[in-house]
mmCIF file of C-alpha atoms and ligand atoms in Angstrom:
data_model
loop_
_atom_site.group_PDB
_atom_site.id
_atom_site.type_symbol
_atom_site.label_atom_id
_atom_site.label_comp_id
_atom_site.label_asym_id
_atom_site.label_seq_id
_atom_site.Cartn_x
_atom_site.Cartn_y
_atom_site.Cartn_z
ATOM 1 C CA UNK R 1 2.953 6.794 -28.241
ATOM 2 C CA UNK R 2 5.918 4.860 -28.056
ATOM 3 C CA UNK R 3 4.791 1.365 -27.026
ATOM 4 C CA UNK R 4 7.355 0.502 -24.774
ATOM 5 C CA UNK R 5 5.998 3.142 -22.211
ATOM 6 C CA UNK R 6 2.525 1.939 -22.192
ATOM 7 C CA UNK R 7 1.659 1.785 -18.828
ATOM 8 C CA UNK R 8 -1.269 -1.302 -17.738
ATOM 9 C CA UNK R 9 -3.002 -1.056 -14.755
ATOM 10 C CA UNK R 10 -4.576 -4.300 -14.335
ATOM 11 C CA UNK R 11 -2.774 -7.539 -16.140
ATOM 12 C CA UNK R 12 -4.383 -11.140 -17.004
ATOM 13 C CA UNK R 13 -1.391 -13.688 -16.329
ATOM 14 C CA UNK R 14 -2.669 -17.263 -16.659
ATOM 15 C CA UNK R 15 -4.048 -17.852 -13.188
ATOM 16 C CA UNK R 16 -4.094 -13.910 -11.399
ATOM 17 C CA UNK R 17 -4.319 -10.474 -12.402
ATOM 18 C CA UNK R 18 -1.376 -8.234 -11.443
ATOM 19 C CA UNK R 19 -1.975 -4.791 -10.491
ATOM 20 C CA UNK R 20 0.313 -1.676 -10.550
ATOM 21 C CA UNK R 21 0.117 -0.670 -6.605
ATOM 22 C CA UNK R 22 -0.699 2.901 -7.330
ATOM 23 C CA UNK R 23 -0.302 3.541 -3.493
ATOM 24 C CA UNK R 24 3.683 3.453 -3.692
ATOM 25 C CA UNK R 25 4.020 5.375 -7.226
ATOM 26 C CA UNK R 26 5.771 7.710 -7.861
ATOM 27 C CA UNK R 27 8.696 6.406 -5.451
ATOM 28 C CA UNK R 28 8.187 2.375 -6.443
ATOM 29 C CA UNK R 29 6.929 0.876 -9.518
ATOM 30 C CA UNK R 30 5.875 -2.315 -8.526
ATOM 31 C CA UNK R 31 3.009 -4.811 -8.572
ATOM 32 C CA UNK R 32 0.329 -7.078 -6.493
ATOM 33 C CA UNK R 33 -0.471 -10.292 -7.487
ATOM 34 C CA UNK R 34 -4.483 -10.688 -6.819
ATOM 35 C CA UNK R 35 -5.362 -14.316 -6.834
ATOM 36 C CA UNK R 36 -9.043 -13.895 -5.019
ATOM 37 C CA UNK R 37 -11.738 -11.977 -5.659
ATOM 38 C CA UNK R 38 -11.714 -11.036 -2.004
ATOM 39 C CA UNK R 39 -8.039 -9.387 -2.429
ATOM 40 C CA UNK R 40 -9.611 -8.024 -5.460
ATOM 41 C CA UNK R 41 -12.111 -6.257 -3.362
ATOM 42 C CA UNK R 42 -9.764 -5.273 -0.779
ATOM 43 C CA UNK R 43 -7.374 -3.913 -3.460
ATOM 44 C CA UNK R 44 -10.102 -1.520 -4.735
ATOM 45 C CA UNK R 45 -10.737 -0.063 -1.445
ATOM 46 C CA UNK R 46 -7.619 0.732 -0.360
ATOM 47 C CA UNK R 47 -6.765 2.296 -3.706
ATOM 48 C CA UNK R 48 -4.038 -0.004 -5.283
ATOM 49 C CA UNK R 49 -6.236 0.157 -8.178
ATOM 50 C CA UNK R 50 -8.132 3.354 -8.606
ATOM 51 C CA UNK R 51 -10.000 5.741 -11.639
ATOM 52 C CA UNK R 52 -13.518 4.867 -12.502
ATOM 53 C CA UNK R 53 -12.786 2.846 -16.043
ATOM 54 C CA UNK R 54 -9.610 0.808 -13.766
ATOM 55 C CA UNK R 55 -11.903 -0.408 -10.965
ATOM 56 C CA UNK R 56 -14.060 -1.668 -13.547
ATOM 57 C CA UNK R 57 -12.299 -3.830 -15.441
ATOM 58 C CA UNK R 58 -10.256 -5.403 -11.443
ATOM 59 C CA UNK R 59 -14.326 -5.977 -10.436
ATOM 60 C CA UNK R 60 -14.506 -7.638 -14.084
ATOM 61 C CA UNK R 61 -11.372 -9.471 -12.999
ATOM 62 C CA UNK R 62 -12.883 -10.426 -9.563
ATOM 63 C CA UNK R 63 -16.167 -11.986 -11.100
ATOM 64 C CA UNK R 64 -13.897 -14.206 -12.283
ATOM 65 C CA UNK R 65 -11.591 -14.735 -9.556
ATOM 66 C CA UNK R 66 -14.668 -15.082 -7.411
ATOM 67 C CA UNK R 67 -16.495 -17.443 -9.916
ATOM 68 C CA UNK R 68 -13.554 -19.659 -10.207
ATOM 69 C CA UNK R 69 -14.073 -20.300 -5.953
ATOM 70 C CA UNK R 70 -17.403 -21.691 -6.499
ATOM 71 C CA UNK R 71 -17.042 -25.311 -6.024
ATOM 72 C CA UNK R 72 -20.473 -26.360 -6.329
ATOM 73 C CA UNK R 73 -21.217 -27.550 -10.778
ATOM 74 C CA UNK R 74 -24.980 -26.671 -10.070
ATOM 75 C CA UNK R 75 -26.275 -23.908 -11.865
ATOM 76 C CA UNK R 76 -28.606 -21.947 -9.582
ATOM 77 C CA UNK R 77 -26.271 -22.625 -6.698
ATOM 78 C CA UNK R 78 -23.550 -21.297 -8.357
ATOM 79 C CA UNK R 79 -25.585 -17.825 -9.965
ATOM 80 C CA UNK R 80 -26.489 -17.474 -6.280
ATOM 81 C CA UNK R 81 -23.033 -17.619 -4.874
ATOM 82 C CA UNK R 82 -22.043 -15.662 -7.654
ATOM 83 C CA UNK R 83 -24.451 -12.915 -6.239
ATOM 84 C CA UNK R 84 -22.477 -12.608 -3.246
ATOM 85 C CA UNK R 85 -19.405 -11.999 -5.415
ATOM 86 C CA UNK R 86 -20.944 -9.185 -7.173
ATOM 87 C CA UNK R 87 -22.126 -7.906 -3.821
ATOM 88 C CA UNK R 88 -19.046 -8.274 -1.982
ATOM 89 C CA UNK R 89 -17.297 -6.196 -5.257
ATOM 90 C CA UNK R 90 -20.099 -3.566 -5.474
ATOM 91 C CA UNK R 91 -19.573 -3.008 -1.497
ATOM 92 C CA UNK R 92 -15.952 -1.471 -1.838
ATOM 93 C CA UNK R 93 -16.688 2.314 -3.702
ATOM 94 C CA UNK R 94 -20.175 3.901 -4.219
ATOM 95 C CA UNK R 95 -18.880 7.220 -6.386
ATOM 96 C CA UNK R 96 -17.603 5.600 -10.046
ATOM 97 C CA UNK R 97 -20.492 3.791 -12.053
ATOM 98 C CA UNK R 98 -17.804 2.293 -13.648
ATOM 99 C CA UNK R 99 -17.589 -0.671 -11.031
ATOM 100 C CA UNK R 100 -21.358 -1.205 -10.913
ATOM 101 C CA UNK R 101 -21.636 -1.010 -14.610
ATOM 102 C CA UNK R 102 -18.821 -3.894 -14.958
ATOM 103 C CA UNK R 103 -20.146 -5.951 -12.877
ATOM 104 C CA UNK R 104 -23.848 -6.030 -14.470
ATOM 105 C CA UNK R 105 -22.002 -6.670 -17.828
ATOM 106 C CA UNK R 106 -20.202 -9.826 -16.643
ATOM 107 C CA UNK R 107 -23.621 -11.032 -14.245
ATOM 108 C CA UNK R 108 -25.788 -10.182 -17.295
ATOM 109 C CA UNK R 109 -23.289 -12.281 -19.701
ATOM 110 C CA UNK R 110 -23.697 -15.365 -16.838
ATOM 111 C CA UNK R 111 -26.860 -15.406 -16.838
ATOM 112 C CA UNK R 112 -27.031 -15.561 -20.638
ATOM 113 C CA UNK R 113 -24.610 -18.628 -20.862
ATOM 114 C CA UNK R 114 -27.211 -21.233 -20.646
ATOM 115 C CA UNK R 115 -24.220 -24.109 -20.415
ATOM 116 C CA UNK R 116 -21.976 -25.744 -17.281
ATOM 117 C CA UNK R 117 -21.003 -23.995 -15.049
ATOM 118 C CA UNK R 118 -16.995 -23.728 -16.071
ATOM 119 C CA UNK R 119 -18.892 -22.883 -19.330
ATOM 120 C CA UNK R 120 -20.178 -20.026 -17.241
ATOM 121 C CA UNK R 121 -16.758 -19.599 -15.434
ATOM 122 C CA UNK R 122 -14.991 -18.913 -19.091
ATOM 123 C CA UNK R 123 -17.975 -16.799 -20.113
ATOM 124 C CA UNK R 124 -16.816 -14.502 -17.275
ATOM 125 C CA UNK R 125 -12.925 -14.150 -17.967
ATOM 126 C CA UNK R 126 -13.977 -13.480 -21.400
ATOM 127 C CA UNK R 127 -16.428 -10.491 -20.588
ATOM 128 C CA UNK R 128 -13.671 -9.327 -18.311
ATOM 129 C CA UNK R 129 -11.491 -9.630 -21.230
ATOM 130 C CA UNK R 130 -13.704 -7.835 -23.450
ATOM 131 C CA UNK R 131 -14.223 -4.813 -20.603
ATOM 132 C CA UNK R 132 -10.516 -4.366 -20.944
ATOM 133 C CA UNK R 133 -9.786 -4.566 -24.498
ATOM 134 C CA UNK R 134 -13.015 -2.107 -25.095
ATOM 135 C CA UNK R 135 -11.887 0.344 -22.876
ATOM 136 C CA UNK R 136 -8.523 0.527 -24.358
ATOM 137 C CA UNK R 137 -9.953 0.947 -27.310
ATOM 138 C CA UNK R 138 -12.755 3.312 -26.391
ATOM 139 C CA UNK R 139 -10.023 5.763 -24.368
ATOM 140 C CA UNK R 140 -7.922 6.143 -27.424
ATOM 141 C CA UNK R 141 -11.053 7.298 -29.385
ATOM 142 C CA UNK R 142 -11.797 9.812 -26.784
ATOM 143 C CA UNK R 143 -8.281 11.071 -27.089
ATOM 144 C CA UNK R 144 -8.733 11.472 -30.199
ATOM 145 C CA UNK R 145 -12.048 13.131 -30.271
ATOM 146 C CA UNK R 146 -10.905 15.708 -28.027
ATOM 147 C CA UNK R 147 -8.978 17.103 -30.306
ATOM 148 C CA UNK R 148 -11.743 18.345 -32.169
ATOM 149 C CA UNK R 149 -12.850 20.729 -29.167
ATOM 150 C CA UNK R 150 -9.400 22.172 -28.409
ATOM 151 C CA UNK R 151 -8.952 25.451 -29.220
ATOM 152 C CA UNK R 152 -7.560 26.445 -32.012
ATOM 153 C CA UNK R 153 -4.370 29.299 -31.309
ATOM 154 C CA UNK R 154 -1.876 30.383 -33.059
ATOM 155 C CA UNK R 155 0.315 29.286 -30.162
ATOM 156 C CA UNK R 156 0.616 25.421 -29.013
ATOM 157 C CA UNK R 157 -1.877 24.821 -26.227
ATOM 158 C CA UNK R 158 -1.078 24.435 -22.328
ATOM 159 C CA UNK R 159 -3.817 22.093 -20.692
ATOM 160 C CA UNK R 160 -4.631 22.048 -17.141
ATOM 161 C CA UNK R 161 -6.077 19.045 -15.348
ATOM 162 C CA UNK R 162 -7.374 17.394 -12.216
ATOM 163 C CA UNK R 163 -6.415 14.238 -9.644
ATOM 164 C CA UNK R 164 -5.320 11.640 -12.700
ATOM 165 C CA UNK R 165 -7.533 10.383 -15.774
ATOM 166 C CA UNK R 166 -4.574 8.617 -17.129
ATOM 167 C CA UNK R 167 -3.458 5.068 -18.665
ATOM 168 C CA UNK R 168 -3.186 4.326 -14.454
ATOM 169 C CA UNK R 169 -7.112 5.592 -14.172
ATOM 170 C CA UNK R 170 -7.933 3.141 -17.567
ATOM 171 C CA UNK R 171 -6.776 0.025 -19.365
ATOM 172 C CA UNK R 172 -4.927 2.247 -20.982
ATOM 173 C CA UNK R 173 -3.685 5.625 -22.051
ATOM 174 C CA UNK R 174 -6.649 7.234 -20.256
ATOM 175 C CA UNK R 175 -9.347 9.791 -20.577
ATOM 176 C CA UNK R 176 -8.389 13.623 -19.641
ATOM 177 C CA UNK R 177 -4.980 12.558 -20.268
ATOM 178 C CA UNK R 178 -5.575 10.394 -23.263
ATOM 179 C CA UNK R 179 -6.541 13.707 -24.927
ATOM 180 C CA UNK R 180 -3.314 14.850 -23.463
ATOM 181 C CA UNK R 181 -1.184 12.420 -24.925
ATOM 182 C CA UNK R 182 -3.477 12.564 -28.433
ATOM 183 C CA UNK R 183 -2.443 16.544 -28.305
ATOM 184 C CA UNK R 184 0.778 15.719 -27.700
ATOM 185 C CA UNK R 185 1.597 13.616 -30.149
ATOM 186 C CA UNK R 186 -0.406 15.881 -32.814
ATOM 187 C CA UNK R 187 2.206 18.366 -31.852
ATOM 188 C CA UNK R 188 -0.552 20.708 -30.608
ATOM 189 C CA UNK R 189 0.599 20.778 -27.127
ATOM 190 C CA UNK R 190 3.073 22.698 -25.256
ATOM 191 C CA UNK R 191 2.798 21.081 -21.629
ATOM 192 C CA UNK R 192 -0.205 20.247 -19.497
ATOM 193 C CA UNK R 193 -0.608 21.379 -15.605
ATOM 194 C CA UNK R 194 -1.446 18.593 -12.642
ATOM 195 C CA UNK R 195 -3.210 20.207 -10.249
ATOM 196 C CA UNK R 196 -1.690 18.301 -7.193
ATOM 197 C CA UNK R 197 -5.017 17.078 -6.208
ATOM 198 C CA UNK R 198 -5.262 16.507 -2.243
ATOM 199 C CA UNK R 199 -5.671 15.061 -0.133
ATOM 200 C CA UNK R 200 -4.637 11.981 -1.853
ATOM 201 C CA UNK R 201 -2.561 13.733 -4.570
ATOM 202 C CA UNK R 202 -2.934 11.913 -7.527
ATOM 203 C CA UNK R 203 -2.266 14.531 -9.701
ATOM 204 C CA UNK R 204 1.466 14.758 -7.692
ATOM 205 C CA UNK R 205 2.085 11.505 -7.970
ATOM 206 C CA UNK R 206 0.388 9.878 -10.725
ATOM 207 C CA UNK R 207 -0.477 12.229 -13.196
ATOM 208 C CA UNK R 208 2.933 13.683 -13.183
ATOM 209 C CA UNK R 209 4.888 10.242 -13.155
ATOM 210 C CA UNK R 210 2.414 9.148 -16.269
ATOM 211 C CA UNK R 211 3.675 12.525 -18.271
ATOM 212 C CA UNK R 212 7.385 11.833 -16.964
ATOM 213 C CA UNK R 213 7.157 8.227 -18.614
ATOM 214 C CA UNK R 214 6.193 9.406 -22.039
ATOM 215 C CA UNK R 215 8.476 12.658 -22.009
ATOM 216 C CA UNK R 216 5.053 15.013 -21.990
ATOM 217 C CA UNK R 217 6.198 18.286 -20.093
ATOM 218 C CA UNK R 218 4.442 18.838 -17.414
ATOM 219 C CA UNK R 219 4.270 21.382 -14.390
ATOM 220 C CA UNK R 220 2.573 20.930 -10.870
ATOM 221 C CA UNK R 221 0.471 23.626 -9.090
ATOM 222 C CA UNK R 222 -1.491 22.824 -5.770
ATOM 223 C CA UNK R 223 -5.077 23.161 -5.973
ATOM 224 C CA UNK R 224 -5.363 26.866 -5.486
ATOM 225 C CA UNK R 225 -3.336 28.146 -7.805
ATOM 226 C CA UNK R 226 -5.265 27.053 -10.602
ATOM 227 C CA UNK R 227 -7.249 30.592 -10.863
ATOM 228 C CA UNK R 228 -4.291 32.550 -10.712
ATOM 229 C CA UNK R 229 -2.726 30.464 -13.337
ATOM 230 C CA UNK R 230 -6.171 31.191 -15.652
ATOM 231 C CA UNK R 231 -6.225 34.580 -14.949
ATOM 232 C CA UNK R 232 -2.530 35.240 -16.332
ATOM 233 C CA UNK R 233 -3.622 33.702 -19.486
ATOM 234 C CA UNK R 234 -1.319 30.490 -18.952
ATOM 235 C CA UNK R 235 -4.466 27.422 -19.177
ATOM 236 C CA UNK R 236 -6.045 27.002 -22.889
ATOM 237 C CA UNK R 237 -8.430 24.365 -21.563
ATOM 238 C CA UNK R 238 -9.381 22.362 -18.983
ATOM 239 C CA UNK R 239 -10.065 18.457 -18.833
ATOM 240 C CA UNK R 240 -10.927 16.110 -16.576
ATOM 241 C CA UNK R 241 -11.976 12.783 -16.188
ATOM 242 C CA UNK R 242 -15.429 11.453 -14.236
ATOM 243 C CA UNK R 243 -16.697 8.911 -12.399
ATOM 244 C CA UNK R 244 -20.574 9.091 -12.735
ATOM 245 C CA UNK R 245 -22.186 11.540 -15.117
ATOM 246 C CA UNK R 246 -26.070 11.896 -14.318
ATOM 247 C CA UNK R 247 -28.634 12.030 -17.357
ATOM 248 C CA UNK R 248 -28.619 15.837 -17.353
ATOM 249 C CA UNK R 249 -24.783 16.011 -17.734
ATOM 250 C CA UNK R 250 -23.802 16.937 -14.194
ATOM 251 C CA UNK R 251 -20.323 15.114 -13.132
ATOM 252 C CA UNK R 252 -19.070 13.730 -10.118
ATOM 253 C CA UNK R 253 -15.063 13.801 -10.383
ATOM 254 C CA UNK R 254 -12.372 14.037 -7.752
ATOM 255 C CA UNK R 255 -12.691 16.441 -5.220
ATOM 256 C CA UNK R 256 -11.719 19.838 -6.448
ATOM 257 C CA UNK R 257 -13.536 19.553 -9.765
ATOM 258 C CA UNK R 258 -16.069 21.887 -8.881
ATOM 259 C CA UNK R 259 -14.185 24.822 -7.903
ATOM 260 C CA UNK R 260 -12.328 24.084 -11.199
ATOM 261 C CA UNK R 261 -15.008 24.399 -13.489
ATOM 262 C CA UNK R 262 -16.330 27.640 -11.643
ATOM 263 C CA UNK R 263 -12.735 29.031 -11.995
ATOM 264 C CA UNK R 264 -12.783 28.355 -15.194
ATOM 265 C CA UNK R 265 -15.901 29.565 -15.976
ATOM 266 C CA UNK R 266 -14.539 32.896 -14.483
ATOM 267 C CA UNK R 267 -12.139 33.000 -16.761
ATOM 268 C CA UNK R 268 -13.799 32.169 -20.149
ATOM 269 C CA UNK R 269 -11.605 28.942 -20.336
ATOM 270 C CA UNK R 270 -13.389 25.853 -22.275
ATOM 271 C CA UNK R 271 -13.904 23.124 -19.452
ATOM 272 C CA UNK R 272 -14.494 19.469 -21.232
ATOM 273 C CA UNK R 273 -15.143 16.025 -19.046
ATOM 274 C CA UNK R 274 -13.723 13.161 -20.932
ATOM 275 C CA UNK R 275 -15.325 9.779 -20.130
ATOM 276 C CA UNK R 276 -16.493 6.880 -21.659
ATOM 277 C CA UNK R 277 -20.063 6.333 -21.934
ATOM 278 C CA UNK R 278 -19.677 3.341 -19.416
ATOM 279 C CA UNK R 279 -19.575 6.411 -16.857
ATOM 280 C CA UNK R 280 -22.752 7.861 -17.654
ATOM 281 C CA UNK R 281 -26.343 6.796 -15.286
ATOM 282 C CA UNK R 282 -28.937 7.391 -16.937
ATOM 283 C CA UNK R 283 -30.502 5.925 -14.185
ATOM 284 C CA UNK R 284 -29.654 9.128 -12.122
ATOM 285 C CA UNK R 285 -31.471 12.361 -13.270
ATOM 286 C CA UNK R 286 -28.934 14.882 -11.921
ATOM 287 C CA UNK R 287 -26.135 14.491 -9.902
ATOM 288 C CA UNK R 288 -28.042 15.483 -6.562
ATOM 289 C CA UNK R 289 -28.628 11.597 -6.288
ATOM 290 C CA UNK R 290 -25.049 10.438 -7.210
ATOM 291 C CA UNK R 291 -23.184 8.602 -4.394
ATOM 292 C CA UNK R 292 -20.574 10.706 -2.666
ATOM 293 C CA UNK R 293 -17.817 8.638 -0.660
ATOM 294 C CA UNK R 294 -16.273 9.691 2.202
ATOM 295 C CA UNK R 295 -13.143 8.720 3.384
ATOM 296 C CA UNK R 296 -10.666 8.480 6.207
ATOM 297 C CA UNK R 297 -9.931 11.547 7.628
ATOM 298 C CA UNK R 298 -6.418 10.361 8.460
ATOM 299 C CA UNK R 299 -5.729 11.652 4.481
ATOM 300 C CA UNK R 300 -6.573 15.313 5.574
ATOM 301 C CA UNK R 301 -4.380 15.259 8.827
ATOM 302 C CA UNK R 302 -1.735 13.338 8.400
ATOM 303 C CA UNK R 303 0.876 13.868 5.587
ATOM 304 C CA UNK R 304 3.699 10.813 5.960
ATOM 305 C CA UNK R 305 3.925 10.452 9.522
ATOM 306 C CA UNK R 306 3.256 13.910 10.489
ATOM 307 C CA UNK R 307 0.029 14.853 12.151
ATOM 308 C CA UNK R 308 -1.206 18.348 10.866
ATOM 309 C CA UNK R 309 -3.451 19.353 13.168
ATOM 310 C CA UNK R 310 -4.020 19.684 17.092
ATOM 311 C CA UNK R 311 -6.294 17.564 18.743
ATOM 312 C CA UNK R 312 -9.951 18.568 18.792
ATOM 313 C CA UNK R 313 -10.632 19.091 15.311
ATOM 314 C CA UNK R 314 -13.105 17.537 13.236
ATOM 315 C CA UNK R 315 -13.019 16.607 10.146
ATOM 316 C CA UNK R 316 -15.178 16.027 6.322
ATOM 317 C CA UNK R 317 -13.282 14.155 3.743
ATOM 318 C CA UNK R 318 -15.536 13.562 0.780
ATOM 319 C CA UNK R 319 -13.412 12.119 -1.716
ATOM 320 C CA UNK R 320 -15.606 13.079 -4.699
ATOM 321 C CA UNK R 321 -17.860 16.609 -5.738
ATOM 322 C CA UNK R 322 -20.438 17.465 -8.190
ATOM 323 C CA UNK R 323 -19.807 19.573 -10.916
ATOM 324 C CA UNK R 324 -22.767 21.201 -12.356
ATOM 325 C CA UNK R 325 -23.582 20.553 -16.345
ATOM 326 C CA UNK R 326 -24.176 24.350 -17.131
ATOM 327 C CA UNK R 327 -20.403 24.648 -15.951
ATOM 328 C CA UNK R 328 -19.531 21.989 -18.756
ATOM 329 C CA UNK R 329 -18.284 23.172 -22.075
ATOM 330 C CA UNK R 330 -18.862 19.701 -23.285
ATOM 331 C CA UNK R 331 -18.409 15.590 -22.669
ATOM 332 C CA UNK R 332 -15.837 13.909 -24.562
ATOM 333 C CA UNK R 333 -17.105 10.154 -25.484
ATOM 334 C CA UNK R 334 -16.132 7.476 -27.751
ATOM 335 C CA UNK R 335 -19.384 8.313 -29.246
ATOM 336 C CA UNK R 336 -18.780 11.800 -30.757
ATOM 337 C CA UNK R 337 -18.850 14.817 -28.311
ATOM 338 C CA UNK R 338 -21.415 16.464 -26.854
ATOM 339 C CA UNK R 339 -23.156 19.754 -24.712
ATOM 340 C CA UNK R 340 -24.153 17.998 -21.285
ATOM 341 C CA UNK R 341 -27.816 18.193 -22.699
ATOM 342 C CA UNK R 342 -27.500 16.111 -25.826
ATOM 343 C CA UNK R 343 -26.363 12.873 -23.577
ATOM 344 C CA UNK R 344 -30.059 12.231 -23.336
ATOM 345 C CA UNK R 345 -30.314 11.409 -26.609
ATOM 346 C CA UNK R 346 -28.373 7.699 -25.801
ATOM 347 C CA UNK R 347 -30.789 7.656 -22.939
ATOM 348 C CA UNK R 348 -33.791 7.191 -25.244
ATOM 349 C CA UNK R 349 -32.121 5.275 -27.862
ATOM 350 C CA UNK R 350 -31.218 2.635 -24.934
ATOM 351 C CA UNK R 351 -35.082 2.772 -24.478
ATOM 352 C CA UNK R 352 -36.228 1.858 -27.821
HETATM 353 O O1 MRU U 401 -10.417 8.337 -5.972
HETATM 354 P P1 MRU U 401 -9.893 8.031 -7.338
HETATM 355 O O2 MRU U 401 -8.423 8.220 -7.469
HETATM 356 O O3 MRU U 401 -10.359 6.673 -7.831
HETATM 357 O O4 MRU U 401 -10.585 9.120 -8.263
HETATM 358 C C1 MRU U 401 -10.311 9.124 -9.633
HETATM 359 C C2 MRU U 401 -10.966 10.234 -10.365
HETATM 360 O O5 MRU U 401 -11.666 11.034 -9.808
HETATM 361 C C3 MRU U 401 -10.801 10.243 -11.859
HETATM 362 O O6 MRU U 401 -10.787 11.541 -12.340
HETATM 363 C C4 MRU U 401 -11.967 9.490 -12.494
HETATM 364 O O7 MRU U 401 -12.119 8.232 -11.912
HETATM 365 C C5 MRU U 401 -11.789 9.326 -13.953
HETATM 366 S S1 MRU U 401 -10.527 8.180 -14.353
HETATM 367 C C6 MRU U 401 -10.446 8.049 -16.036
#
């Protein structure tokens, strides 16, 4: 990858933490300067920063942000205030583990800090530190350990994938599309497919803007041409990304994945999740108890400032589905990858 491309989604300066505002890309390329945990917050909701690993590491950032508002130097007071922080974080998305597993790390890693409390307050910037620089780390490994699974033709491959797993999605270079970019620059790949991905169309506008930036051809189909596209023998593979993967393998991802995987599954094309193991809850058998979030409707009628519809409709806009683990050809990890079944393995070794 040519490093002058790399795209960050969440930036330590000195005193704040600068997001990309994913809400005006692909038309502006700008940024938000988030100074307090409570913009933090607010920028999660709203989607400035977005993708499971990405909302991780701003909540890591807004510990911090949040910590560094404590005024009081006593201990318990401040762990107790800092309880509201996490709270206050943890309130803004239910679907992607990701923010709820963040924010245990950097609680945990208070705790454990038995000094001051501005001991405690660099403890936290650190772990968020740490969060970032892991998942960098960990998303190039999956890239790379995706390439393993891809199927091996005599042609170069065309990939197909879903809403955006990219470096936007990440700290960097991203999951579904990290194994993108690792095809890519293996020479393995010929172009990859965005499924558009409404209603908020991150696949349009992100995914697509990502590949643009790196020179990684790349075509866009709305949702529902994706199983005419497998049945004419264009898609090689599918991957995605996830936001919470149960114990037993079944995913939650954007909305869409499902029908994905069964059209795939149709047409005898390998579907793989790519996600680090920060996305997986164990503490969730299958993915009938995982969190689905529901959203505005405004993102299903209204496209700019045109209303769609006529008045008297309803409306359901779950932003997230579950996709079954028998429909999984396998999970892409940082740890090796795997059939949905063998996650449990990590399950028991976290036990022991
Ligand atoms: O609602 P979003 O845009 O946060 O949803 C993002 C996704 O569904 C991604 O596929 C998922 O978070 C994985 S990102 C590496």
């Amino acid at each position: 990858m040519n490093p002058s491309n790399q795209v960050y989604s969440v930036i330590w300066h000195n005193d704040s933490v600068s997001l990309i505002d994913q809400t005006r890309l692909p038309n502006e390329y700008t940024f938000v300067e988030i100074h307090r945990c409570e913009d933090m917050a607010q920028a999660i909701k709203t989607m400035i920063v977005r993708g499971a690993p990405a909302i991780g590491v701003a909540a890591a950032y807004g510990m911090y942000l949040g910590a560094r508002e404590i005024k009081t130097e006593n201990r318990d007071e401040f762990l107790r205030s800092l309880e509201k922080v996490a709270q206050m974080l943890r309130s803004t998305r239910p679907t992607a583990v990701n923010l709820f597993w963040a924010i245990s790390r950097t609680l945990k890693a208070a705790y454990e800090t038995l000094g001051t409390v501005e001991e405690i307050k660099q403890t936290l910037l650190e772990t968020a530190q740490s969060i970032q620089a892991e998942d960098l780390q960990t998303c190039q490994t999956i890239g790379d350990n995706g390439l393993k699974l891809l199927p091996k033709t005599p042609e170069k491959l065309t990939l197909l994938t879903h809403c955006n797993a990219g470096a936007l999605a990440t700290a960097g270079y991203g999951t579904a599309l990290g194994v993108v970019r690792s095809a890519w620059r293996e020479g393995r790949l010929t172009r990859v497919f965005a499924d558009e991905t409404r209603p908020r169309m991150q696949g349009a506008k992100l995914t697509t803007w990502e590949c643009v930036q790196e020179g990684i051809p790349v075509t866009l189909i709305t949702d529902s041409m994706a199983a005419h596209c497998m049945k004419q023998g264009m898609i090689h593979a599918v991957v995605v990304g996830a936001d919470r993967i149960a114990a037993n393998g079944d995913t939650a991802n954007k909305i869409g994945t499902y029908s994905l995987a069964l059209v795939a599954r149709a047409h005898n094309v390998p579907f793989f999740v790519a996600a680090p193991m920060s996305t997986i809850d164990f503490s969730i058998p299958d993915g009938g108890a995982i969190p689905i979030e529901e959203r505005d409707p405004v993102e299903i009628y209204q496209v700019g400032d045109t209303v769609l519809t006529p008045a008297g409709v309803e409306f359901y806009n779950p932003a997230f589905d579950v996709t079954p683990a028998n429909l999984i050809t396998a999970i892409i990890t940082e740890n090796g990858n795997f059939a949905p079944a063998e996650l449990r393995q990590f399950q028991v070794k976290q036990l022991v």
